[in-house]
Amino acid sequence: MSTDAQTMRVPSLVGGVPTKADFVPSILFSIAYGLSLIPFIRRFLNKETRVWTLAMGVLPFSIERNLSKGKLVYQQVSFALGYISFASDCVAFMRAVMVNTTLADPHRGSVDQPRRRYWYRRVADVAGFLWLVSTVPGIVGYSKMPGSGEHQDQADQLYRLRYASTAAALFLFIAWFVVLQTIRRRIQWLDRRAIDWVCFILAFNCIVPIYRLVVMHYTTTFLNVLPSSDPLYPSSSLTTSASKATFYIFHSLPELVLAWTIQSMNMRAVFNTGPFGDWRGSDKAPGAPQLRQNGLYIDGVGVPKQTNWSGKKNTSGQGEKKKETSWASKAFGLGLLRRKSSERSEDATVVGRPSDVAGTV
């Protein structure tokens, strides 16, 4: 066993073997991740900034980072797949932004486009599943890690599959970035500010897989990845002080910055959506969504929600007002609609439309 372990070549652990040198930075990063929950709690307690299903990846990621300490295999899986959760959240952000371009709003002059909205949602569904191209090889690869010290074939599979996982993630980040930059000025009513935020998250997130691709070619003997008393770790084990400093700068720090960025963001205002984002598969049951303004329903913005599919008359006062407004806008034009909107909003505070929402280019 000892002879085989000395000759067995296994992929070096990303971040190296946990040593005493990790104690201080691990504590600092744990505290920083814990503090990142404060803006989340503040945002959640405010009903105007609260979100439920948006950014579902970053919150578990921030909590999980403090739970993976001391579990070697689990920690490596966390390092390999955790950063992908940020890009997964970007899909939910962009789904809401793209659906907004298809909604009717007499103030900006847009009309309802249900067919286009349907296809935007289907593209978002496919984009969400595409992350499996990266996560599945990572999971399968690291399942070979426990036996990699005794079986060279499993060590080789781990080596190849973690490369495939990281390369696929980087390719998808870049592909998404290019697509968003391409459509940024080509789709009418597209909110460029929201596009820029998503592109920033994707671009900054690329630091992590680039770093991983640079260092994952290192291999070492099996004995050099086993925590023991003061071993003399070679540079190929990624356990030297320089290797650890590089890991914290180019792997852990970008993840922490993105976690804080997303947690501190008023997602409802930035992406002009509600607490659930665009969660619908279609418009059948709830009807076409209503355009929001800074994440809130504002009187006179968008069209009334269609919730009555039974054909029965809506007897509520609010429903009658909405029907009256809809009829008036068709009969007498935009001017009357605006006048009625201003009369209804005398006792309400109306926030102006974001100035950077793109029109026709």
Short mmCIF file of C-alpha atoms in Angstrom, two decimals:
data_model
loop_
_atom_site.label_atom_id
_atom_site.label_comp_id
_atom_site.label_asym_id
_atom_site.label_seq_id
_atom_site.Cartn_x
_atom_site.Cartn_y
_atom_site.Cartn_z
CA MET A 1 0.00 0.00 0.00
CA SER A 2 2.78 2.40 0.90
CA THR A 3 4.70 1.69 -2.32
CA ASP A 4 1.56 2.05 -4.44
CA ALA A 5 0.64 5.29 -2.66
CA GLN A 6 4.07 6.73 -3.37
CA THR A 7 3.79 5.99 -7.09
CA MET A 8 0.07 6.65 -7.54
CA ARG A 9 -0.57 9.98 -9.27
CA VAL A 10 -3.81 11.70 -8.31
CA PRO A 11 -5.20 15.14 -9.27
CA SER A 12 -4.05 17.78 -6.82
CA LEU A 13 -6.77 19.25 -4.64
CA VAL A 14 -7.89 22.71 -5.75
CA GLY A 15 -6.95 24.90 -2.81
CA GLY A 16 -4.50 22.29 -1.57
CA VAL A 17 -4.63 20.13 1.53
CA PRO A 18 -6.20 21.88 4.54
CA THR A 19 -3.39 22.97 6.87
CA LYS A 20 -2.86 25.35 9.76
CA ALA A 21 -2.21 28.09 7.21
CA ASP A 22 -5.89 27.94 6.26
CA PHE A 23 -7.13 28.76 9.75
CA VAL A 24 -7.11 32.57 9.58
CA PRO A 25 -8.38 33.02 5.99
CA SER A 26 -11.06 30.35 6.58
CA ILE A 27 -12.33 32.22 9.62
CA LEU A 28 -12.34 35.54 7.75
CA PHE A 29 -14.22 34.12 4.77
CA SER A 30 -16.70 32.36 7.04
CA ILE A 31 -17.44 35.64 8.81
CA ALA A 32 -17.76 37.47 5.49
CA TYR A 33 -20.21 34.90 4.16
CA GLY A 34 -22.19 35.05 7.38
CA LEU A 35 -22.37 38.84 7.17
CA SER A 36 -23.63 38.61 3.58
CA LEU A 37 -26.89 37.27 5.03
CA ILE A 38 -27.56 40.65 6.67
CA PRO A 39 -28.51 42.46 3.41
CA PHE A 40 -30.58 39.41 2.47
CA ILE A 41 -32.53 39.63 5.73
CA ARG A 42 -33.02 43.39 5.38
CA ARG A 43 -34.24 42.95 1.81
CA PHE A 44 -36.54 40.10 2.80
CA LEU A 45 -38.16 42.00 5.66
CA ASN A 46 -39.12 44.86 3.34
CA LYS A 47 -42.23 43.91 1.36
CA GLU A 48 -41.17 46.15 -1.53
CA THR A 49 -37.79 44.44 -1.98
CA ARG A 50 -38.64 40.90 -0.83
CA VAL A 51 -38.04 38.06 -3.29
CA TRP A 52 -38.90 34.39 -2.96
CA THR A 53 -37.67 32.48 -5.99
CA LEU A 54 -35.16 34.92 -7.50
CA ALA A 55 -31.48 34.31 -6.62
CA MET A 56 -32.22 30.84 -5.27
CA GLY A 57 -28.60 29.86 -5.84
CA VAL A 58 -26.70 32.52 -3.91
CA LEU A 59 -28.41 32.08 -0.52
CA PRO A 60 -27.75 28.32 -0.20
CA PHE A 61 -24.25 28.96 -1.54
CA SER A 62 -23.47 31.49 1.21
CA ILE A 63 -24.76 29.13 3.90
CA GLU A 64 -23.12 26.04 2.44
CA ARG A 65 -19.67 27.68 2.35
CA ASN A 66 -19.66 27.59 6.15
CA LEU A 67 -20.80 23.96 6.28
CA SER A 68 -18.16 22.41 4.01
CA LYS A 69 -15.21 22.94 6.34
CA GLY A 70 -13.38 19.76 7.29
CA LYS A 71 -15.12 17.50 4.75
CA LEU A 72 -12.50 16.97 2.06
CA VAL A 73 -14.56 15.43 -0.75
CA TYR A 74 -17.60 17.60 -0.07
CA GLN A 75 -15.38 20.68 0.03
CA GLN A 76 -13.88 19.88 -3.36
CA VAL A 77 -17.35 19.36 -4.86
CA SER A 78 -18.40 22.69 -3.37
CA PHE A 79 -15.41 24.45 -4.92
CA ALA A 80 -16.07 22.76 -8.28
CA LEU A 81 -19.78 23.53 -8.58
CA GLY A 82 -20.63 26.36 -6.18
CA TYR A 83 -19.79 29.24 -8.51
CA ILE A 84 -22.18 27.88 -11.16
CA SER A 85 -25.11 28.86 -8.91
CA PHE A 86 -24.46 32.54 -9.69
CA ALA A 87 -24.87 31.94 -13.42
CA SER A 88 -27.98 29.87 -12.75
CA ASP A 89 -29.51 32.89 -11.01
CA CYS A 90 -28.69 34.96 -14.09
CA VAL A 91 -31.09 32.79 -16.11
CA ALA A 92 -33.95 33.74 -13.77
CA PHE A 93 -32.97 37.42 -13.97
CA MET A 94 -32.89 37.42 -17.75
CA ARG A 95 -36.17 35.54 -18.05
CA ALA A 96 -37.94 38.34 -16.19
CA VAL A 97 -36.20 41.03 -18.25
CA MET A 98 -37.00 39.39 -21.59
CA VAL A 99 -40.64 38.78 -20.68
CA ASN A 100 -40.97 42.48 -19.79
CA THR A 101 -40.21 43.40 -23.41
CA THR A 102 -43.35 41.54 -24.53
CA LEU A 103 -45.82 43.23 -22.17
CA ALA A 104 -48.30 45.91 -23.17
CA ASP A 105 -47.77 49.43 -21.86
CA PRO A 106 -49.54 52.43 -23.43
CA HIS A 107 -47.03 54.81 -21.87
CA ARG A 108 -44.09 53.37 -23.75
CA GLY A 109 -46.19 52.35 -26.72
CA SER A 110 -45.67 48.59 -26.53
CA VAL A 111 -48.31 45.99 -27.28
CA ASP A 112 -48.80 42.51 -25.84
CA GLN A 113 -46.73 39.85 -27.64
CA PRO A 114 -47.77 36.49 -26.19
CA ARG A 115 -46.09 34.38 -28.87
CA ARG A 116 -42.72 36.00 -28.36
CA ARG A 117 -43.17 35.74 -24.59
CA TYR A 118 -43.81 32.00 -24.96
CA TRP A 119 -40.53 31.46 -26.81
CA TYR A 120 -38.52 33.60 -24.41
CA ARG A 121 -39.74 31.36 -21.60
CA ARG A 122 -38.85 28.20 -23.49
CA VAL A 123 -35.34 29.49 -24.20
CA ALA A 124 -34.95 30.27 -20.48
CA ASP A 125 -36.08 26.73 -19.63
CA VAL A 126 -33.44 25.27 -21.95
CA ALA A 127 -30.78 27.61 -20.56
CA GLY A 128 -31.57 26.44 -17.04
CA PHE A 129 -31.07 22.79 -18.02
CA LEU A 130 -27.83 23.57 -19.88
CA TRP A 131 -26.02 23.99 -16.57
CA LEU A 132 -26.35 20.22 -16.18
CA VAL A 133 -23.68 19.96 -18.88
CA SER A 134 -21.29 21.34 -16.28
CA THR A 135 -22.68 20.01 -13.01
CA VAL A 136 -23.15 16.35 -14.01
CA PRO A 137 -19.50 15.73 -15.04
CA GLY A 138 -18.39 17.44 -11.84
CA ILE A 139 -20.59 15.26 -9.65
CA VAL A 140 -19.60 12.06 -11.45
CA GLY A 141 -15.93 13.00 -11.42
CA TYR A 142 -15.74 13.74 -7.71
CA SER A 143 -17.62 10.54 -6.93
CA LYS A 144 -14.38 8.86 -8.02
CA MET A 145 -12.29 10.83 -5.54
CA PRO A 146 -12.57 8.43 -2.54
CA GLY A 147 -11.17 5.56 -4.61
CA SER A 148 -8.64 7.56 -6.58
CA GLY A 149 -5.86 6.78 -4.09
CA GLU A 150 -6.08 3.06 -4.75
CA HIS A 151 -7.22 2.88 -8.37
CA GLN A 152 -5.35 4.82 -11.02
CA ASP A 153 -8.26 4.55 -13.45
CA GLN A 154 -10.54 6.39 -11.02
CA ALA A 155 -7.88 9.06 -10.50
CA ASP A 156 -7.68 9.50 -14.27
CA GLN A 157 -11.48 9.79 -14.55
CA LEU A 158 -11.50 12.43 -11.84
CA TYR A 159 -8.78 14.33 -13.72
CA ARG A 160 -10.70 14.33 -17.01
CA LEU A 161 -14.20 14.94 -15.68
CA ARG A 162 -13.34 17.90 -13.50
CA TYR A 163 -11.65 19.48 -16.52
CA ALA A 164 -14.78 18.82 -18.60
CA SER A 165 -17.02 20.33 -15.92
CA THR A 166 -14.99 23.51 -15.54
CA ALA A 167 -14.47 23.98 -19.28
CA ALA A 168 -18.21 23.58 -19.93
CA ALA A 169 -19.03 26.17 -17.26
CA LEU A 170 -16.59 28.70 -18.71
CA PHE A 171 -17.90 28.10 -22.24
CA LEU A 172 -21.50 28.70 -21.11
CA PHE A 173 -20.53 31.87 -19.22
CA ILE A 174 -18.84 33.31 -22.30
CA ALA A 175 -21.63 32.18 -24.63
CA TRP A 176 -24.28 33.84 -22.45
CA PHE A 177 -22.20 37.01 -22.24
CA VAL A 178 -21.82 37.20 -26.03
CA VAL A 179 -25.54 36.56 -26.60
CA LEU A 180 -26.56 39.30 -24.15
CA GLN A 181 -24.16 41.82 -25.65
CA THR A 182 -25.50 40.95 -29.10
CA ILE A 183 -29.16 41.52 -28.22
CA ARG A 184 -28.51 44.49 -25.92
CA ARG A 185 -29.36 47.07 -28.57
CA ARG A 186 -31.44 44.93 -30.90
CA ILE A 187 -34.56 44.10 -28.89
CA GLN A 188 -37.12 46.82 -28.41
CA TRP A 189 -37.93 47.84 -24.81
CA LEU A 190 -34.99 45.84 -23.43
CA ASP A 191 -33.66 47.24 -20.15
CA ARG A 192 -29.96 47.75 -20.81
CA ARG A 193 -29.15 48.40 -17.17
CA ALA A 194 -30.42 44.92 -16.27
CA ILE A 195 -28.41 43.42 -19.13
CA ASP A 196 -25.26 45.14 -17.85
CA TRP A 197 -25.76 43.72 -14.34
CA VAL A 198 -26.12 40.18 -15.66
CA CYS A 199 -23.08 40.61 -17.92
CA PHE A 200 -21.06 41.84 -14.94
CA ILE A 201 -21.99 38.76 -12.91
CA LEU A 202 -21.08 36.44 -15.79
CA ALA A 203 -17.80 38.19 -16.60
CA PHE A 204 -16.63 38.38 -12.99
CA ASN A 205 -17.64 34.77 -12.47
CA CYS A 206 -15.30 33.72 -15.29
CA ILE A 207 -12.33 34.35 -12.98
CA VAL A 208 -13.06 31.17 -11.04
CA PRO A 209 -13.14 28.62 -13.90
CA ILE A 210 -10.14 30.27 -15.57
CA TYR A 211 -8.15 29.83 -12.37
CA ARG A 212 -9.31 26.22 -12.07
CA LEU A 213 -8.31 25.40 -15.65
CA VAL A 214 -4.84 26.84 -14.99
CA VAL A 215 -4.10 24.76 -11.87
CA MET A 216 -6.00 21.51 -12.43
CA HIS A 217 -3.27 19.97 -14.57
CA TYR A 218 -1.18 19.39 -11.43
CA THR A 219 -0.98 15.89 -10.02
CA THR A 220 0.77 14.56 -6.96
CA THR A 221 1.28 11.30 -5.11
CA PHE A 222 -1.54 9.98 -2.98
CA LEU A 223 0.40 10.48 0.28
CA ASN A 224 0.71 14.20 -0.45
CA VAL A 225 -3.06 14.74 -0.38
CA LEU A 226 -3.54 13.04 2.98
CA PRO A 227 -3.59 15.44 5.95
CA SER A 228 -0.79 14.38 8.28
CA SER A 229 1.69 15.87 10.69
CA ASP A 230 3.87 18.47 8.95
CA PRO A 231 4.40 16.76 5.60
CA LEU A 232 6.73 18.33 3.09
CA TYR A 233 4.22 19.25 0.40
CA PRO A 234 5.64 19.69 -3.12
CA SER A 235 4.52 22.68 -5.19
CA SER A 236 2.48 20.36 -7.43
CA SER A 237 0.17 19.60 -4.49
CA LEU A 238 -1.10 23.22 -4.49
CA THR A 239 -0.54 23.32 -0.73
CA THR A 240 2.37 25.78 -0.58
CA SER A 241 1.80 29.29 0.80
CA ALA A 242 1.93 30.83 -2.67
CA SER A 243 -0.58 28.31 -4.03
CA LYS A 244 -2.96 28.94 -1.15
CA ALA A 245 -2.74 32.72 -1.57
CA THR A 246 -3.53 32.34 -5.27
CA PHE A 247 -6.50 30.14 -4.46
CA TYR A 248 -8.02 32.63 -2.03
CA ILE A 249 -7.49 35.55 -4.43
CA PHE A 250 -8.72 33.99 -7.66
CA HIS A 251 -11.23 31.41 -6.40
CA SER A 252 -12.68 32.33 -3.01
CA LEU A 253 -12.61 36.14 -3.29
CA PRO A 254 -14.57 36.41 -6.60
CA GLU A 255 -17.24 34.12 -5.18
CA LEU A 256 -17.50 36.26 -2.05
CA VAL A 257 -17.77 39.47 -4.08
CA LEU A 258 -20.57 38.04 -6.21
CA ALA A 259 -22.42 36.71 -3.16
CA TRP A 260 -22.35 40.17 -1.56
CA THR A 261 -23.28 41.87 -4.85
CA ILE A 262 -26.38 39.75 -5.44
CA GLN A 263 -27.46 39.71 -1.79
CA SER A 264 -27.22 43.52 -1.57
CA MET A 265 -29.07 44.13 -4.83
CA ASN A 266 -32.69 45.25 -4.98
CA MET A 267 -33.51 42.63 -7.58
CA ARG A 268 -37.11 43.70 -7.99
CA ALA A 269 -36.04 47.20 -9.00
CA VAL A 270 -33.01 46.23 -11.09
CA PHE A 271 -34.82 43.57 -13.12
CA ASN A 272 -38.27 45.20 -12.89
CA THR A 273 -40.04 42.10 -11.62
CA GLY A 274 -42.00 40.79 -8.67
CA PRO A 275 -41.03 38.66 -5.67
CA PHE A 276 -41.28 35.46 -7.73
CA GLY A 277 -39.74 36.70 -10.97
CA ASP A 278 -41.37 35.26 -14.07
CA TRP A 279 -42.44 31.93 -12.59
CA ARG A 280 -45.22 31.10 -15.06
CA GLY A 281 -44.94 28.43 -17.68
CA SER A 282 -47.71 30.09 -19.70
CA ASP A 283 -50.40 32.77 -19.45
CA LYS A 284 -53.35 30.37 -19.27
CA ALA A 285 -54.48 30.41 -15.65
CA PRO A 286 -53.27 33.76 -14.23
CA GLY A 287 -53.46 35.65 -17.52
CA ALA A 288 -50.83 37.86 -19.09
CA PRO A 289 -48.48 39.37 -16.50
CA GLN A 290 -48.68 43.08 -15.80
CA LEU A 291 -45.69 45.29 -16.46
CA ARG A 292 -44.17 46.60 -13.25
CA GLN A 293 -42.17 49.70 -12.46
CA ASN A 294 -39.14 49.28 -10.22
CA GLY A 295 -40.56 45.92 -9.15
CA LEU A 296 -43.87 47.38 -7.96
CA TYR A 297 -47.32 47.57 -9.47
CA ILE A 298 -47.90 51.24 -10.36
CA ASP A 299 -51.29 52.63 -11.33
CA GLY A 300 -51.41 53.39 -15.03
CA VAL A 301 -48.42 51.24 -15.96
CA GLY A 302 -49.07 48.23 -18.13
CA VAL A 303 -52.46 46.65 -18.70
CA PRO A 304 -54.93 45.17 -16.18
CA LYS A 305 -54.27 41.57 -15.22
CA GLN A 306 -56.71 39.13 -16.82
CA THR A 307 -57.80 36.83 -14.01
CA ASN A 308 -61.42 36.08 -14.94
CA TRP A 309 -61.49 33.22 -17.44
CA SER A 310 -65.03 32.06 -16.67
CA GLY A 311 -66.74 34.76 -18.73
CA LYS A 312 -68.58 36.07 -15.66
CA LYS A 313 -68.96 39.76 -15.03
CA ASN A 314 -66.42 41.25 -12.61
CA THR A 315 -68.48 43.00 -9.92
CA SER A 316 -65.63 44.47 -7.87
CA GLY A 317 -65.16 48.22 -7.99
CA GLN A 318 -61.51 47.91 -8.89
CA GLY A 319 -62.32 45.52 -11.71
CA GLU A 320 -64.90 47.97 -13.10
CA LYS A 321 -62.33 50.76 -13.05
CA LYS A 322 -59.80 48.63 -14.89
CA LYS A 323 -62.38 47.65 -17.51
CA GLU A 324 -63.43 51.27 -17.87
CA THR A 325 -59.84 52.34 -18.35
CA SER A 326 -59.25 49.64 -20.94
CA TRP A 327 -62.39 50.65 -22.87
CA ALA A 328 -61.52 54.33 -22.66
CA SER A 329 -58.01 53.79 -23.96
CA LYS A 330 -59.40 52.06 -27.04
CA ALA A 331 -62.20 54.56 -27.67
CA PHE A 332 -60.59 57.91 -26.93
CA GLY A 333 -56.87 57.22 -27.22
CA LEU A 334 -53.83 57.62 -25.08
CA GLY A 335 -54.62 61.13 -23.81
CA LEU A 336 -57.73 60.07 -21.89
CA LEU A 337 -55.93 57.08 -20.41
CA ARG A 338 -53.19 59.32 -19.08
CA ARG A 339 -55.69 61.74 -17.59
CA LYS A 340 -57.55 58.95 -15.81
CA SER A 341 -54.24 57.50 -14.60
CA SER A 342 -53.19 60.82 -13.05
CA GLU A 343 -56.58 61.23 -11.35
CA ARG A 344 -56.40 57.81 -9.76
CA SER A 345 -52.83 58.36 -8.56
CA GLU A 346 -53.39 61.66 -6.70
CA ASP A 347 -53.03 59.90 -3.34
CA ALA A 348 -50.26 57.53 -4.50
CA THR A 349 -46.60 58.08 -5.07
CA VAL A 350 -45.67 57.24 -8.64
CA VAL A 351 -42.07 56.46 -9.41
CA GLY A 352 -40.86 57.44 -12.87
CA ARG A 353 -39.87 54.91 -15.45
CA PRO A 354 -36.15 54.09 -15.49
CA SER A 355 -34.48 56.40 -17.95
CA ASP A 356 -32.20 53.72 -19.27
CA VAL A 357 -34.85 51.37 -20.59
CA ALA A 358 -34.09 51.02 -24.27
CA GLY A 359 -36.59 51.99 -26.89
CA THR A 360 -36.36 51.32 -30.58
CA VAL A 361 -32.79 51.32 -31.80
#
